[in-house]
Amino acid sequence: MDAFTAVLWILRIGFVIGLYLFLVLVVRALWRDLRASVRAAAPSVGRLIVLASPLGTPAAGSSIPIDAVTSLGGDVNNTVVVEDPAVAGDHGLLSYRGLAWYLEERESGMRPMLVNGEPFEGATAVHFGDEITLGEVRLRLERPITTAEA
């Protein structure tokens, strides 16, 4: 094999490597764009308004967007983290099933969860405007903010 053929093979191999590198970069950019658009397009199905929070977490007056399954409690792995000594780590679960919201107590803290000031057992239906109390923290379930409201 002479020098010209060797250079030609090196150029061919380099071109194929460059082509594959380019394809990997294009797929990576498309993947990132797709993930970003999915994140932006996933609307929340509701929100919790913090009415009172004596210890500051979550901040009173804040609006927390929630998904179809939202965990409530003192543990940092929950969707809504509540800083209150009377709240258990995995205190409750708020879920949207079919056409209604349901709240269920998973671990009992020092105080039971309340819906509109009343204790409950098992899973109970909650509606937009209902007040949920965990320890000293009071939350109100509201409709999600639409783009027209924002």
PDB file of N, CA and C in Angstrom, residues 6 44 80 86 98 132:
ATOM      1  N   ALA A   6      -2.939   5.104   1.853  1.00  0.00           N
ATOM      2  CA  ALA A   6      -3.011   5.209   3.313  1.00  0.00           C
ATOM      3  C   ALA A   6      -3.672   6.516   3.736  1.00  0.00           C
ATOM      4  N   SER A  44     -49.878  21.973  35.428  1.00  0.00           N
ATOM      5  CA  SER A  44     -50.283  21.442  36.717  1.00  0.00           C
ATOM      6  C   SER A  44     -51.802  21.310  36.700  1.00  0.00           C
ATOM      7  N   VAL A  80     -44.689  18.719  48.439  1.00  0.00           N
ATOM      8  CA  VAL A  80     -44.879  19.905  49.272  1.00  0.00           C
ATOM      9  C   VAL A  80     -44.270  19.600  50.636  1.00  0.00           C
ATOM     10  N   ALA A  86     -45.383  18.933  64.218  1.00  0.00           N
ATOM     11  CA  ALA A  86     -46.563  18.072  64.341  1.00  0.00           C
ATOM     12  C   ALA A  86     -46.855  17.298  63.052  1.00  0.00           C
ATOM     13  N   GLY A  98     -59.809  10.634  38.353  1.00  0.00           N
ATOM     14  CA  GLY A  98     -61.002  10.818  37.525  1.00  0.00           C
ATOM     15  C   GLY A  98     -61.426  12.269  37.481  1.00  0.00           C
ATOM     16  N   ILE A 132     -56.985  22.693  53.738  1.00  0.00           N
ATOM     17  CA  ILE A 132     -56.310  21.507  54.268  1.00  0.00           C
ATOM     18  C   ILE A 132     -55.350  21.977  55.351  1.00  0.00           C
TER      19      ILE A 132
END
